JSON list of C-alpha atoms in Angstrom, two decimals:
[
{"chain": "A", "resi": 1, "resn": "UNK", "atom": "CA", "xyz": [-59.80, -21.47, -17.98]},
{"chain": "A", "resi": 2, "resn": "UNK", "atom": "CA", "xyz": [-62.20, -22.54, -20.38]},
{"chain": "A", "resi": 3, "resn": "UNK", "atom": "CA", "xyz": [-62.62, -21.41, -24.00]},
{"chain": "A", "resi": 4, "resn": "UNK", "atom": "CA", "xyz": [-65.64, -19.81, -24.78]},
{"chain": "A", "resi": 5, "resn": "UNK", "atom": "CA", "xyz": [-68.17, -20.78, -27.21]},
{"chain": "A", "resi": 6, "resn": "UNK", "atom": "CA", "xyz": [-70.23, -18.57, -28.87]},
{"chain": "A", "resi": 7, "resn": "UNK", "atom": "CA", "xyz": [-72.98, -18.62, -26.48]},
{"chain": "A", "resi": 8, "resn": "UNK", "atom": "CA", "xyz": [-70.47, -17.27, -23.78]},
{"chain": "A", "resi": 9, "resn": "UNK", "atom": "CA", "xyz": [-69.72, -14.49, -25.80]},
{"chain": "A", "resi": 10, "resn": "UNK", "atom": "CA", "xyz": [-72.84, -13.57, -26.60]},
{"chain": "A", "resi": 11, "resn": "UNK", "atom": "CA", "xyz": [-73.92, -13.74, -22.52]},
{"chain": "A", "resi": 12, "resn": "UNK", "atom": "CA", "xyz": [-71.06, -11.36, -22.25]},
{"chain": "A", "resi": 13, "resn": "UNK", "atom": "CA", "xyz": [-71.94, -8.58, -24.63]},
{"chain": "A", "resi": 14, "resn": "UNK", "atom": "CA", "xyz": [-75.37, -8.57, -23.96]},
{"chain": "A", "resi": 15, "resn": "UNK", "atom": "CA", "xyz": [-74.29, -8.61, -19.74]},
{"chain": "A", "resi": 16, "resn": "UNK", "atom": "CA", "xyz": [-72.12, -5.52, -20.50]},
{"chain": "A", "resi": 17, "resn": "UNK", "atom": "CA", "xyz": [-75.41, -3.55, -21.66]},
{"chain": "A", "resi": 18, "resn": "UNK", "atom": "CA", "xyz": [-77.18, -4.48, -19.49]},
{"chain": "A", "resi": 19, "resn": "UNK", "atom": "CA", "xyz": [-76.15, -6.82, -16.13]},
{"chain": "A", "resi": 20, "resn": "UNK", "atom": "CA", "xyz": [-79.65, -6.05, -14.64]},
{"chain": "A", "resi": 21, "resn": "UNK", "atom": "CA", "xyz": [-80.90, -8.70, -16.71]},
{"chain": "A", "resi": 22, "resn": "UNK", "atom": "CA", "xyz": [-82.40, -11.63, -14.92]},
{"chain": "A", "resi": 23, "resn": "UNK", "atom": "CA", "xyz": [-81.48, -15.14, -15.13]},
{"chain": "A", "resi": 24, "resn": "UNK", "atom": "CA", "xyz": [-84.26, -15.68, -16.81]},
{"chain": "A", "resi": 25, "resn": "UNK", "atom": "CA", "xyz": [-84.22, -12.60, -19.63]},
{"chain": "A", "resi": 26, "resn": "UNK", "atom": "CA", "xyz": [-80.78, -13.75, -20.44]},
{"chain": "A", "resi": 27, "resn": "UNK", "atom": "CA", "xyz": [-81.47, -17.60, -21.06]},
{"chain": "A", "resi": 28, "resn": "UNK", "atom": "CA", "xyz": [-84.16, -16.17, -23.71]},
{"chain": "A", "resi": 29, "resn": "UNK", "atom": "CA", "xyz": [-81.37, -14.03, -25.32]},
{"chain": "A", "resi": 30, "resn": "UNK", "atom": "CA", "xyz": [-79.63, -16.87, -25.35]},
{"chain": "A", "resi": 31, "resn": "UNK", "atom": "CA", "xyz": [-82.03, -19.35, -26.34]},
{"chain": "A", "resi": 32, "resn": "UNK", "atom": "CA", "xyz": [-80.82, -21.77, -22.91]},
{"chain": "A", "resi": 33, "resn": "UNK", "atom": "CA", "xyz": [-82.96, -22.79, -20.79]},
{"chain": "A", "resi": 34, "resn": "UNK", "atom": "CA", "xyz": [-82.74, -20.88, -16.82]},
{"chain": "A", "resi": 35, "resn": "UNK", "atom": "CA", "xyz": [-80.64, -23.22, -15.17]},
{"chain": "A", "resi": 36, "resn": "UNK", "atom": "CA", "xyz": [-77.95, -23.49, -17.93]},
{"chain": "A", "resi": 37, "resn": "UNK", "atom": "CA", "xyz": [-77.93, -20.16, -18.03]},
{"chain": "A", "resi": 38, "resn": "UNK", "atom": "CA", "xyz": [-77.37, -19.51, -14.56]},
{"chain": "A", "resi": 39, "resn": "UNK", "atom": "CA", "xyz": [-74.55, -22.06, -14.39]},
{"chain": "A", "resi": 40, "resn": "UNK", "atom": "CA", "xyz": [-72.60, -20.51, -17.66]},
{"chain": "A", "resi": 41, "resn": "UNK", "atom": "CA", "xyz": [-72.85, -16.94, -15.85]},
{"chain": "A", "resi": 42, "resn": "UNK", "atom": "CA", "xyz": [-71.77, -18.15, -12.49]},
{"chain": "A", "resi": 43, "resn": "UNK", "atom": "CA", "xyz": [-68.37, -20.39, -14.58]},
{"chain": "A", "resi": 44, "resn": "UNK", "atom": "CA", "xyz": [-67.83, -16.88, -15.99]},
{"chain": "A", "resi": 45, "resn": "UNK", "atom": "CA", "xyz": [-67.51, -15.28, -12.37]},
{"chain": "A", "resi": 46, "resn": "UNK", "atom": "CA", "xyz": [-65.44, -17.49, -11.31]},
{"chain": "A", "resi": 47, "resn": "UNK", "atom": "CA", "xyz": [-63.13, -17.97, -14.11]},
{"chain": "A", "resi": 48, "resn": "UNK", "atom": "CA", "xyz": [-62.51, -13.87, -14.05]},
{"chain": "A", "resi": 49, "resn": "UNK", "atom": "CA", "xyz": [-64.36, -13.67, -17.19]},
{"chain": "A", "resi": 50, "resn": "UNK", "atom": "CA", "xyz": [-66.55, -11.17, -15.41]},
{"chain": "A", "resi": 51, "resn": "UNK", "atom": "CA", "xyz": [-64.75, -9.28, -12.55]},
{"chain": "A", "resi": 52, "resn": "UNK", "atom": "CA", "xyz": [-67.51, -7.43, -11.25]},
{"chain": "A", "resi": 53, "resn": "UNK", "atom": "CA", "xyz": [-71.72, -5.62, -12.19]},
{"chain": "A", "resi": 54, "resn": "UNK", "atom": "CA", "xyz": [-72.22, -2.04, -11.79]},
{"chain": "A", "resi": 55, "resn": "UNK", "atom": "CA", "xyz": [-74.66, 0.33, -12.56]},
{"chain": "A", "resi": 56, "resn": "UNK", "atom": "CA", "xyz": [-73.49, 3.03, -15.57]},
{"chain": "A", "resi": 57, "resn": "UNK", "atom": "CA", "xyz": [-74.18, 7.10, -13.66]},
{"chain": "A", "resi": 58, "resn": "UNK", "atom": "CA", "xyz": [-74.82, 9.95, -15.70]},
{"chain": "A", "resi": 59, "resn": "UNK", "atom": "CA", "xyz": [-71.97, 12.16, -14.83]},
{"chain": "A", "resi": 60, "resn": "UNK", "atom": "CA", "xyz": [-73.58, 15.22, -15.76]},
{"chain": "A", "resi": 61, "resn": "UNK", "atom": "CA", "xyz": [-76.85, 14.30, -13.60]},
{"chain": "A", "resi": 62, "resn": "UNK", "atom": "CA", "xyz": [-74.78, 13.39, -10.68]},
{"chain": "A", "resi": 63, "resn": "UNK", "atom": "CA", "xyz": [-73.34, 17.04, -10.35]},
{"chain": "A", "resi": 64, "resn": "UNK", "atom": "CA", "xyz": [-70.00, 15.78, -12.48]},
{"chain": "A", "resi": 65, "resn": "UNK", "atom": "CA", "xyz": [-70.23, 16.64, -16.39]},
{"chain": "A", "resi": 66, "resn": "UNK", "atom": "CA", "xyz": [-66.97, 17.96, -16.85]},
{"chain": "A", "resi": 67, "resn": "UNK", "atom": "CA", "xyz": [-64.67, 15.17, -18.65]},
{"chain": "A", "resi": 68, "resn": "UNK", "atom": "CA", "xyz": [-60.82, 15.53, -18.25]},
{"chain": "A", "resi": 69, "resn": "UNK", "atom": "CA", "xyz": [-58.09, 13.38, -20.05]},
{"chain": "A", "resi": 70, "resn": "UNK", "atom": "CA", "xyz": [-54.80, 14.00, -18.08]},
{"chain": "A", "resi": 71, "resn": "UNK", "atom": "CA", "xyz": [-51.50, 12.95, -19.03]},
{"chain": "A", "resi": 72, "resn": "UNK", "atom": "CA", "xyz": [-48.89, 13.07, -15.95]},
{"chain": "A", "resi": 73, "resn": "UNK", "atom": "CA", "xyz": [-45.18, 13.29, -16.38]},
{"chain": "A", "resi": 74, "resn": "UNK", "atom": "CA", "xyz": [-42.93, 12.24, -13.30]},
{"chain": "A", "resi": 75, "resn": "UNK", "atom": "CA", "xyz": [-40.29, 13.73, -12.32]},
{"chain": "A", "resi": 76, "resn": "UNK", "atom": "CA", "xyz": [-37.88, 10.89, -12.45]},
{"chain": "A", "resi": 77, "resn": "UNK", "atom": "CA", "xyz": [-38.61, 7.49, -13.15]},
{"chain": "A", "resi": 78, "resn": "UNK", "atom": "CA", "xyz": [-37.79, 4.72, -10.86]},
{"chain": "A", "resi": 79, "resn": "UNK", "atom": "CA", "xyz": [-39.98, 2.75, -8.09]},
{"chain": "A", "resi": 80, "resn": "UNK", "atom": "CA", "xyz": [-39.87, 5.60, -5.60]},
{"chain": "A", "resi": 81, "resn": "UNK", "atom": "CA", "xyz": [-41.82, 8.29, -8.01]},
{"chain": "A", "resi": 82, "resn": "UNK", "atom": "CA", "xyz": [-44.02, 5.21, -9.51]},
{"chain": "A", "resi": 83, "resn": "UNK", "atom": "CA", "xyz": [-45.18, 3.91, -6.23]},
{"chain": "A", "resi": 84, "resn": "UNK", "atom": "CA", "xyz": [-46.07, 7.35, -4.76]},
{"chain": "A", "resi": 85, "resn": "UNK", "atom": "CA", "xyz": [-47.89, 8.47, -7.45]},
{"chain": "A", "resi": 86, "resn": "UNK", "atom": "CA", "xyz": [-49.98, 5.55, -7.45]},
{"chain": "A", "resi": 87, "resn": "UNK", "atom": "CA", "xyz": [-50.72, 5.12, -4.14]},
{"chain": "A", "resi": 88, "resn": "UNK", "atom": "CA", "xyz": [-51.81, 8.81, -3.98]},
{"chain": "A", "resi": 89, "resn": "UNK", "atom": "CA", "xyz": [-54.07, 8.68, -7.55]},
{"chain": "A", "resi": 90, "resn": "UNK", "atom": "CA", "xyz": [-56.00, 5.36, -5.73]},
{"chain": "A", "resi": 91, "resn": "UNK", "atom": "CA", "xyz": [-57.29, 7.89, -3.18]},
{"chain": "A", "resi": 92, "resn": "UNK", "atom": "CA", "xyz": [-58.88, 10.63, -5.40]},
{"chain": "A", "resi": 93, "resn": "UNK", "atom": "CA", "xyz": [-62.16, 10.76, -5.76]},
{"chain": "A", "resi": 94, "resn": "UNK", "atom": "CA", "xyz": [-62.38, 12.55, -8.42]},
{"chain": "A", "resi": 95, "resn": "UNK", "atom": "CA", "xyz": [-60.07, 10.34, -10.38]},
{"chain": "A", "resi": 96, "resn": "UNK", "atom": "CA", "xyz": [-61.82, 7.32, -11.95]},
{"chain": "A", "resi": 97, "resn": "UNK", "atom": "CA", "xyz": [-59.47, 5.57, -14.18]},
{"chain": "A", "resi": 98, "resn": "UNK", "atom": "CA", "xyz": [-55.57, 5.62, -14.06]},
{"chain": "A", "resi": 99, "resn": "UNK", "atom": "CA", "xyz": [-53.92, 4.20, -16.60]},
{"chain": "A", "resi": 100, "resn": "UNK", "atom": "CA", "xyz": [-49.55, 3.69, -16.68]},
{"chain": "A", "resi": 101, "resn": "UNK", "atom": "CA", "xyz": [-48.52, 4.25, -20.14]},
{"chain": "A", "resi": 102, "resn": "UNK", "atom": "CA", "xyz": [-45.74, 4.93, -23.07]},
{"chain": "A", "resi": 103, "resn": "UNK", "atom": "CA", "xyz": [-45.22, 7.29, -25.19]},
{"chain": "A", "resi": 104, "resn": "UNK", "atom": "CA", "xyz": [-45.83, 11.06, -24.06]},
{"chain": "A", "resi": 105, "resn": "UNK", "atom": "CA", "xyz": [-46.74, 10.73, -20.72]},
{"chain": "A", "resi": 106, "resn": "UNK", "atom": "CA", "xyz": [-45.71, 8.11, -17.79]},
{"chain": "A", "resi": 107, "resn": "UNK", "atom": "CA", "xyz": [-49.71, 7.71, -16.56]},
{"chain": "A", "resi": 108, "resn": "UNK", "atom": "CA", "xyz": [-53.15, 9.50, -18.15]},
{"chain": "A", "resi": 109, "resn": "UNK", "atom": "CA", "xyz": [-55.94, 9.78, -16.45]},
{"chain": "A", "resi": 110, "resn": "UNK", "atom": "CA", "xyz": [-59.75, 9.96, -16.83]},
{"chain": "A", "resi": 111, "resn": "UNK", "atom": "CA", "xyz": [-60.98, 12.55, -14.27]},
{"chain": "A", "resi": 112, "resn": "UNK", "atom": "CA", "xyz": [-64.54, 14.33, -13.74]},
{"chain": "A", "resi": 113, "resn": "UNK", "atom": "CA", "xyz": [-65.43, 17.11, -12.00]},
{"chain": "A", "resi": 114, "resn": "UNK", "atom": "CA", "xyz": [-68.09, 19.51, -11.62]},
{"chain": "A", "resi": 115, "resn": "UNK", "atom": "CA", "xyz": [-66.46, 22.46, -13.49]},
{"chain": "A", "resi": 116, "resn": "UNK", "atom": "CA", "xyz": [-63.54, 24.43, -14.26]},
{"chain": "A", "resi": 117, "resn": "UNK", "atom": "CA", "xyz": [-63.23, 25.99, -11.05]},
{"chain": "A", "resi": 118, "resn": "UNK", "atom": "CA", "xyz": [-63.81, 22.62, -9.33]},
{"chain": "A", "resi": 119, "resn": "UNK", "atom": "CA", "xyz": [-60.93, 21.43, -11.82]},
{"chain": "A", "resi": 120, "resn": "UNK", "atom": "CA", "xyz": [-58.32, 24.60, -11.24]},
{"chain": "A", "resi": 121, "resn": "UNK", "atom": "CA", "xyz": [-58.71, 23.82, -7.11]},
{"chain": "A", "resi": 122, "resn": "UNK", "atom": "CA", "xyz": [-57.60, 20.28, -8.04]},
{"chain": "A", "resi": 123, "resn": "UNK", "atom": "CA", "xyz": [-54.98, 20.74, -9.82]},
{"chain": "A", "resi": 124, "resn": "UNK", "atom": "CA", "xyz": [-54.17, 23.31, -7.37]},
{"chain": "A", "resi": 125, "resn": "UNK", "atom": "CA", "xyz": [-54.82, 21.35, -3.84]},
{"chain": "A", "resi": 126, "resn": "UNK", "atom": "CA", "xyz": [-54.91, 17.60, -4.95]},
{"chain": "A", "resi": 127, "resn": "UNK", "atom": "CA", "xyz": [-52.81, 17.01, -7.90]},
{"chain": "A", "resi": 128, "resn": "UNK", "atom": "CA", "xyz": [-50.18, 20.01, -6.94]},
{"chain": "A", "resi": 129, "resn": "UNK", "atom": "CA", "xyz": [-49.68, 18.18, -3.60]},
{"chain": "A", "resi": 130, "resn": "UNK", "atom": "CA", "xyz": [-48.24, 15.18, -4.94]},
{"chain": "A", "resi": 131, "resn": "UNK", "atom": "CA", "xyz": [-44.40, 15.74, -5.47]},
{"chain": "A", "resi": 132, "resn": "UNK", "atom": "CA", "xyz": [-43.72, 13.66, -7.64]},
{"chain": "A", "resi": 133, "resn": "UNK", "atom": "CA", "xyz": [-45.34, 15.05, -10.60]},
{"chain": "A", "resi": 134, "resn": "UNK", "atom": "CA", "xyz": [-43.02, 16.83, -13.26]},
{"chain": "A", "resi": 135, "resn": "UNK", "atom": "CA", "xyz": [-45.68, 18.18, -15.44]},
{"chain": "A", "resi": 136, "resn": "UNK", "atom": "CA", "xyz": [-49.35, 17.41, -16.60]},
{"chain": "A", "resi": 137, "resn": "UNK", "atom": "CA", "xyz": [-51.45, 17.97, -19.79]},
{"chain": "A", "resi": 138, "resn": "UNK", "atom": "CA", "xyz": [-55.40, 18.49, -19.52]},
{"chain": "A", "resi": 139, "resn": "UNK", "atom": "CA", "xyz": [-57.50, 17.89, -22.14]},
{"chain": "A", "resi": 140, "resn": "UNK", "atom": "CA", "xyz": [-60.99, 18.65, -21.97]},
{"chain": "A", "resi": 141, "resn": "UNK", "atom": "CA", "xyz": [-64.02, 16.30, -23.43]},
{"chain": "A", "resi": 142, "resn": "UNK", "atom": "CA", "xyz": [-65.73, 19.01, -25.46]},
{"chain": "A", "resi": 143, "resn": "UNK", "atom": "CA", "xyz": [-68.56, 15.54, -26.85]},
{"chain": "A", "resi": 144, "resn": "UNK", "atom": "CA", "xyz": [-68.71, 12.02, -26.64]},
{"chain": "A", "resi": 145, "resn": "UNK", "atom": "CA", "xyz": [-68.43, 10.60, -30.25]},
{"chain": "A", "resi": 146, "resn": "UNK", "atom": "CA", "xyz": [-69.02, 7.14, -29.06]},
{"chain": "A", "resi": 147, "resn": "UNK", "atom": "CA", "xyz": [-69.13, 5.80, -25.27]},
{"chain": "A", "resi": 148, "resn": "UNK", "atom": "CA", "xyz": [-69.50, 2.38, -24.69]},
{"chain": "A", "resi": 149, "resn": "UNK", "atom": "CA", "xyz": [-68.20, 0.49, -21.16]},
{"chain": "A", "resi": 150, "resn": "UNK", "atom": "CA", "xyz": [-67.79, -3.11, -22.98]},
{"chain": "A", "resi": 151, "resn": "UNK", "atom": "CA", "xyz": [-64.68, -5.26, -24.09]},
{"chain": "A", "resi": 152, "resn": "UNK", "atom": "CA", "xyz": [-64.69, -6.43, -27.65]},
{"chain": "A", "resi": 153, "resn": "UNK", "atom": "CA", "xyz": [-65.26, -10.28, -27.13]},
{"chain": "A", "resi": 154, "resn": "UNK", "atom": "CA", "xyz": [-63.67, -12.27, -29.86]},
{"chain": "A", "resi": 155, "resn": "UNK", "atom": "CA", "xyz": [-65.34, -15.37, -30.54]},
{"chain": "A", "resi": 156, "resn": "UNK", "atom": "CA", "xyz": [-63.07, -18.88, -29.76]},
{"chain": "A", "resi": 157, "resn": "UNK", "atom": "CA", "xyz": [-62.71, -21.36, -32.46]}
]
């Protein structure tokens, strides 16, 4: 891979506001010309730089405004109890990021759902039905202090 330059970097923070751009709104926020421009964005594809463009849903417009951070504890760690529970988590819906980490809990998880009835049933008929969980911890999003989807891009020398 390349190093990036500072005009990479800034292509990639303002693509992570806003990816609808086109080629030709981000060379003048870059101060390239178009075809530059394209070629830089298309070197940062393929180099994994950027993995994918999406489009950013309101949760609470799309019917899903309830926020839950949940920490899962399995019952025994090993392969067995690791693979199950991730192979299960990568087919709920409901669950949008998984994350496998130290400290209190083996995974947390970034969940929405419509409410706290929609939320008991799933702990109740989706999360209850995986045996390999020990325990879990909700915590409910009461506000957003600060939301923002991008990676801090530090600048190469």
């Amino acid at each position: 891979m390349e190093r990036l330059d500072k005009t990479d970097v800034l292509m990639l923070k303002i693509l992570q506001r806003d990816a609808s751009l086109t080629t030709k709104e981000l060379a003048a926020r870059v101060n390239l010309s178009p075809s530059p421009t394209f070629e830089r964005q298309k070197r940062l594809e393929r180099e994994g730089y950027i993995e994918r463009y999406s489009a950013v849903v309101n949760a609470e417009k799309a019917g899903n405004g309830l926020l839950i951070l949940c920490g899962i504890k399995l019952k025994q760690h090993g392969k067995r109890y690791g693979e199950e529970f991730m192979e299960a988590v990568m087919g709920i819906e409901e669950v949008v990021e998984c994350w496998n980490t130290s400290g209190n809990y083996d995974y947390l998880m970034k969940i929405y759902v419509r409410d706290m009835k929609h939320y008991q049933d799933f702990v109740m008929n989706t999360l209850g039905v995986i045996d390999c969980i020990g325990s879990l911890h909700s915590n409910f999003v009461i506000g957003v202090v600060k939301r923002h989807q991008g990676i801090p891009i530090p600048v190469g020398e």
